[in-house]
XYZ file of N, CA, C and O in Angstrom:
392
model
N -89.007 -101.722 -26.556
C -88.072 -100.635 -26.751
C -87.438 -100.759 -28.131
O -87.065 -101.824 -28.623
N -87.351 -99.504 -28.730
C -86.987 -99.972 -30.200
C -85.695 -98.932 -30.736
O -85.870 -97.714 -30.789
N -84.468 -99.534 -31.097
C -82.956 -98.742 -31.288
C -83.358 -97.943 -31.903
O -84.117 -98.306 -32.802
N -83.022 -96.166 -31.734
C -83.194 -95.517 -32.670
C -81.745 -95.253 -33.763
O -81.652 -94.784 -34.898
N -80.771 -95.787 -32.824
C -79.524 -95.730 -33.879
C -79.440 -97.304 -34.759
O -79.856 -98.321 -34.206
N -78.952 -97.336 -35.937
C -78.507 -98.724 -36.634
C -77.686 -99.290 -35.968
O -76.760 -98.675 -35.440
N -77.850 -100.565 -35.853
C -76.970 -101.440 -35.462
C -75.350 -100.936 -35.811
O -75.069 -100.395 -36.881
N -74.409 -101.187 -34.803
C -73.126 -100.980 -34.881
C -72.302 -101.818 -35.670
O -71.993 -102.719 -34.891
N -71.768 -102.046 -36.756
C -71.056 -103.083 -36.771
C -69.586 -103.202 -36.050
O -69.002 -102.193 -35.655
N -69.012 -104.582 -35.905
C -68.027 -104.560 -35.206
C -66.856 -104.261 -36.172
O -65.883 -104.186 -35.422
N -66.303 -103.986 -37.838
C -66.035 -103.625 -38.158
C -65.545 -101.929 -37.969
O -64.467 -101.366 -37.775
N -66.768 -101.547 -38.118
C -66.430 -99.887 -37.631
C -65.873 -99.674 -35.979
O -65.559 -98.500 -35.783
N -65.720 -100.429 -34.959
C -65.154 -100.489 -33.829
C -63.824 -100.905 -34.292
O -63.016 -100.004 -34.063
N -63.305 -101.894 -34.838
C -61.992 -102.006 -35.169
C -61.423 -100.956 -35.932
O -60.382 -100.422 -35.550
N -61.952 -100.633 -36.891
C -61.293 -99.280 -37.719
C -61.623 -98.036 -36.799
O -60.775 -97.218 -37.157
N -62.430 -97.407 -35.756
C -62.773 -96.499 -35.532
C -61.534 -96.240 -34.060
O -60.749 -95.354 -33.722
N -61.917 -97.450 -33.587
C -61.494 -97.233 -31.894
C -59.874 -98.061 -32.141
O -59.161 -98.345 -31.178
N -59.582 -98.288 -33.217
C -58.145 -99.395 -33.230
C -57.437 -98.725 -34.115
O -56.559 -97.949 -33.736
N -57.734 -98.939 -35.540
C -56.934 -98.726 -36.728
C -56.500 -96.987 -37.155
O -55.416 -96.558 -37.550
N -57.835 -96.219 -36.891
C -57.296 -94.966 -36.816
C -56.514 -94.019 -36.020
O -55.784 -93.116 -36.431
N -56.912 -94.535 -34.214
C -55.945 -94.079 -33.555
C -54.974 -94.360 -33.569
O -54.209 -93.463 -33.214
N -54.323 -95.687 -33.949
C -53.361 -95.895 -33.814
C -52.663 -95.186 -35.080
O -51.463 -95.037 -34.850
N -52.937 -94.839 -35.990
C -52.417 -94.833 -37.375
C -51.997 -96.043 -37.802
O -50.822 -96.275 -38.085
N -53.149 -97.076 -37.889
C -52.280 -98.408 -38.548
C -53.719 -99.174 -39.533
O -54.865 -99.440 -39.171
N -52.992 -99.357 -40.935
C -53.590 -99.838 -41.903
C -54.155 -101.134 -42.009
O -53.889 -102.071 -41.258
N -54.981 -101.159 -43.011
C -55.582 -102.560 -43.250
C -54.380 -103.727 -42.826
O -54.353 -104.648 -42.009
N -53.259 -103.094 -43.983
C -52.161 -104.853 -44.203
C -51.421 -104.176 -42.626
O -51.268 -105.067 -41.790
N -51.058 -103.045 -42.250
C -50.063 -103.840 -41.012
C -50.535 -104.530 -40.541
O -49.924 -105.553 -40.234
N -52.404 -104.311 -40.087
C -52.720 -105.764 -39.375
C -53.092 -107.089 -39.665
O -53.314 -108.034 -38.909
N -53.119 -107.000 -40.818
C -53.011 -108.390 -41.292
C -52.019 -108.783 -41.490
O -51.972 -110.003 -41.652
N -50.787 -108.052 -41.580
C -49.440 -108.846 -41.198
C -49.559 -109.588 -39.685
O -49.518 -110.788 -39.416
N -49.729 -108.359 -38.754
C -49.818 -108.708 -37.644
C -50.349 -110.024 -36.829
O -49.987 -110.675 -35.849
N -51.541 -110.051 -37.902
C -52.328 -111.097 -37.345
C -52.152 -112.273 -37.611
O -52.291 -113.237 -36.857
N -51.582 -112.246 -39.570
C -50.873 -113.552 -39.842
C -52.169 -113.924 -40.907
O -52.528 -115.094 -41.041
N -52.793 -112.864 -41.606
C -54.004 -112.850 -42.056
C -54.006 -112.451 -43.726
O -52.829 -112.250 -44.025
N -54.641 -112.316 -44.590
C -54.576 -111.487 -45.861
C -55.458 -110.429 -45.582
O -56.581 -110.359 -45.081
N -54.336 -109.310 -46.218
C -54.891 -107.938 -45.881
C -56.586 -107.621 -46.332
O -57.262 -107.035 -45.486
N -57.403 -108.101 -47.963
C -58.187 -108.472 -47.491
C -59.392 -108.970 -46.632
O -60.498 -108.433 -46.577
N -59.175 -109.565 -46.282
C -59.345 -110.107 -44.739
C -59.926 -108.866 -44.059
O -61.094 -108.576 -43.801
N -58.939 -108.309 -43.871
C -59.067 -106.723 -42.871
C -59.734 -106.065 -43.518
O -60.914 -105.996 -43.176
N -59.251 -105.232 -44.832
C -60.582 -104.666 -45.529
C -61.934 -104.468 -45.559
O -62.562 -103.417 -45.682
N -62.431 -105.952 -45.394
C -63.994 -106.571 -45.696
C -64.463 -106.028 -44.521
O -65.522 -105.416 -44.382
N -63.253 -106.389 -43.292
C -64.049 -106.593 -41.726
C -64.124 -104.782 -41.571
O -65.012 -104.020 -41.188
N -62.888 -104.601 -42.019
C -62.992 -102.720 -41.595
C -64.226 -102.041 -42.262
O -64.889 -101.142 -41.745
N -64.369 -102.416 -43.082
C -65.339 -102.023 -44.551
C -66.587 -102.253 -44.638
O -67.316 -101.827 -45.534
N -67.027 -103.171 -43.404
C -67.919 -103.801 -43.082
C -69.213 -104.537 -44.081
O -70.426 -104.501 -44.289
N -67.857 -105.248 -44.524
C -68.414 -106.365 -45.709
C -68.930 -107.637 -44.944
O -70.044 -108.161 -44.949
N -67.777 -107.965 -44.290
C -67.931 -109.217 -43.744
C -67.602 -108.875 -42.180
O -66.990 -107.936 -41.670
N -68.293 -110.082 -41.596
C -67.987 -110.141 -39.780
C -67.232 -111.136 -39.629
O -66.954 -112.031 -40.428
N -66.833 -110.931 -38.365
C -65.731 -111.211 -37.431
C -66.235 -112.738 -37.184
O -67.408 -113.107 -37.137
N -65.093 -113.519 -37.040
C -64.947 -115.128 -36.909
C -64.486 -115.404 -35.605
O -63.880 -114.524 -34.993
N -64.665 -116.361 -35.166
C -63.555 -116.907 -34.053
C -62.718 -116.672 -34.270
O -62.101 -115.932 -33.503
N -62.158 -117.109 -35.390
C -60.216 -117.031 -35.666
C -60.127 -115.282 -35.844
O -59.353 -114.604 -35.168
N -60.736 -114.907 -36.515
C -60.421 -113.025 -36.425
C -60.663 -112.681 -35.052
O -60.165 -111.624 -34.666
N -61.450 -113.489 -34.092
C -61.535 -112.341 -32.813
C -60.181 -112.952 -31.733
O -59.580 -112.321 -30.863
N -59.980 -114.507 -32.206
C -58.544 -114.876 -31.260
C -57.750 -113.917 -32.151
O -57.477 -113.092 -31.279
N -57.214 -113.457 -33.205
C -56.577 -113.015 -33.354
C -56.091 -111.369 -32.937
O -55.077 -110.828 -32.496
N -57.738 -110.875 -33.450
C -58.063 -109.190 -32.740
C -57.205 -109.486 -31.524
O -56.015 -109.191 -31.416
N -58.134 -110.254 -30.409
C -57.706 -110.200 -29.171
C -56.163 -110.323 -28.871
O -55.609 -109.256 -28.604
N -55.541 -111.232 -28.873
C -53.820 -111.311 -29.017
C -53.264 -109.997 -29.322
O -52.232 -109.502 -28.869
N -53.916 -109.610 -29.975
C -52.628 -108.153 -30.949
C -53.568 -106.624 -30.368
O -53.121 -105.517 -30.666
N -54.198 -106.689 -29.965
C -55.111 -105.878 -28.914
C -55.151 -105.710 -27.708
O -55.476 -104.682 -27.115
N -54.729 -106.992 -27.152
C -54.618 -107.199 -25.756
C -55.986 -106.716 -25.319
O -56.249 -105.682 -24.705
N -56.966 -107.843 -25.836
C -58.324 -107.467 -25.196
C -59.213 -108.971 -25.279
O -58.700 -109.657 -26.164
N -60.200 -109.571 -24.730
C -60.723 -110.685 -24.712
C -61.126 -110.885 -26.228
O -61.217 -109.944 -27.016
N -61.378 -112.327 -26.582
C -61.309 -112.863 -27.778
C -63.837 -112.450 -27.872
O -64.548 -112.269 -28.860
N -64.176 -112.489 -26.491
C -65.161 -112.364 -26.240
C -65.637 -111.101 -26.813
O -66.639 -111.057 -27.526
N -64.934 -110.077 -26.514
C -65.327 -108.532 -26.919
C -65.568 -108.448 -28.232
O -66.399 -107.644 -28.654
N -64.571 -109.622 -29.408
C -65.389 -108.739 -30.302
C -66.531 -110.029 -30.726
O -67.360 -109.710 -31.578
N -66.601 -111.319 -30.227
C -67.258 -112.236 -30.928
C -68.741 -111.495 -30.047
O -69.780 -111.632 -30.694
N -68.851 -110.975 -29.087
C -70.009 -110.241 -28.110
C -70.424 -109.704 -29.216
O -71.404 -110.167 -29.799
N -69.699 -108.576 -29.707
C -70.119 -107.254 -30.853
C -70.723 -107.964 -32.235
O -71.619 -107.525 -32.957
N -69.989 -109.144 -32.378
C -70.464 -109.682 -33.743
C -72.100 -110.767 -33.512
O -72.905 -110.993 -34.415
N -72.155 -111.034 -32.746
C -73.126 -111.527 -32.145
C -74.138 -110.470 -31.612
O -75.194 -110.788 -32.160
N -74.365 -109.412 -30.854
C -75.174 -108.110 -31.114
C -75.436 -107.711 -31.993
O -76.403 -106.950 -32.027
N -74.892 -107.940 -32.869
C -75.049 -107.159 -34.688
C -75.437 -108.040 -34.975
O -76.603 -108.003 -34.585
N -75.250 -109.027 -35.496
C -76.290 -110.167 -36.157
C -77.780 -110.039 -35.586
O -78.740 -109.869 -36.338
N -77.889 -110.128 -34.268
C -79.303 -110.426 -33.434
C -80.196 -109.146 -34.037
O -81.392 -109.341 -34.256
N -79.724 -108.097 -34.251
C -79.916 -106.479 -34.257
C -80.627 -106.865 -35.476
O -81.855 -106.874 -35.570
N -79.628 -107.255 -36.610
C -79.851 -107.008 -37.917
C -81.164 -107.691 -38.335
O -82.057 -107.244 -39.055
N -81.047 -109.186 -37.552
C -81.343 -110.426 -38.052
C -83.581 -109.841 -37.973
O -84.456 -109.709 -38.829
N -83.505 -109.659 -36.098
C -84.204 -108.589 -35.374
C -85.377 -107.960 -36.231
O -86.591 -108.151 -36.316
N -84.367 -107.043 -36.883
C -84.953 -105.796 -37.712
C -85.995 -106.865 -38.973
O -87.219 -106.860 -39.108
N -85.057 -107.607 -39.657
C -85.510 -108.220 -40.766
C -86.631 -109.063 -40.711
O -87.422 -109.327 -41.616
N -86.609 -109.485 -39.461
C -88.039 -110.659 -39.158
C -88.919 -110.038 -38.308
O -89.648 -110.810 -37.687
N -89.065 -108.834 -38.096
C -89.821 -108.025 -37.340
C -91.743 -108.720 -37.424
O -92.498 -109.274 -36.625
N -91.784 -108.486 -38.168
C -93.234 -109.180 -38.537
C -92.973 -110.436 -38.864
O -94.087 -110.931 -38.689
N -92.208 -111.408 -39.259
C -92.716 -112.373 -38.856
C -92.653 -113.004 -37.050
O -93.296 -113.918 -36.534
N -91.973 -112.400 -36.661
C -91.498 -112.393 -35.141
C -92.945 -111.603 -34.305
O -93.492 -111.937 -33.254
N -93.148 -110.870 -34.911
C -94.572 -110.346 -34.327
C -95.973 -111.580 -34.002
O -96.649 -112.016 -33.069
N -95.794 -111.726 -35.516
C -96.867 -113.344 -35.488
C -96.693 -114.092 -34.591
O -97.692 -114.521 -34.013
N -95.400 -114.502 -34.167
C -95.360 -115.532 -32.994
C -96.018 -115.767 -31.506
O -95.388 -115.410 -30.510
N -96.893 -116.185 -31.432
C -97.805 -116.326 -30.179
C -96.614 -117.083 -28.883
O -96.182 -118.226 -28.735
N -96.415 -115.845 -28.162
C -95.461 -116.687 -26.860
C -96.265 -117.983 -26.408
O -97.480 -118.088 -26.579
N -95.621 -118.776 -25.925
C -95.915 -119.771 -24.957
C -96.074 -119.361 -23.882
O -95.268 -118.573 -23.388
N -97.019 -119.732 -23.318
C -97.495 -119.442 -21.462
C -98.660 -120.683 -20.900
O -99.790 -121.032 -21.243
N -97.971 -120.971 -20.170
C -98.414 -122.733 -19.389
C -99.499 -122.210 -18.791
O -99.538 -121.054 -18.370
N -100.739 -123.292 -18.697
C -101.926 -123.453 -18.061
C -101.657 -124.114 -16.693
O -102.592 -124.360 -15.932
């Protein structure tokens, strides 16, 4: 089965489903979080992904599992990673016992 949409990043879930409804900016939440605004930017901007310490933090100030977003950042990597080794991942002869 093969995604016909691009991988999601978990960036655009924080800015999409968090930061815009709420009306709240890069730095309030990196005040919030105790973070450099930065920080938020990259992840909103989807420069950079989400860490342990960014998803304990997401989670706390979200009131949502620290899992939800390290899940999302971990789907997106596999997705991306996926796409990029497609052929060499093809080459690979499964294992199956005699």
């Amino acid at each position: 089965m093969t995604d016909i949409l691009p991988p999601m990043h978990p960036g655009e879930i924080l800015r999409e489903e968090f930061l815009v409804p709420l009306n709240m900016s890069a730095g309030t939440l990196a005040k919030r979080l105790g973070v450099s605004r930065t920080r938020i930017e990259r992840l909103a901007g989807e420069r950079t992904g989400i860490t342990p310490d960014t998803a304990l933090r997401l989670a706390k100030v979200f009131n949502t599992a620290p899992e939800f977003w390290m899940n999302m950042q971990a789907s997106y990597d596999l997705k991306v990673h996926a796409a990029a080794l497609a052929a060499d991942l093809a080459a690979i002869q499964q294992f199956k016992a005699e």
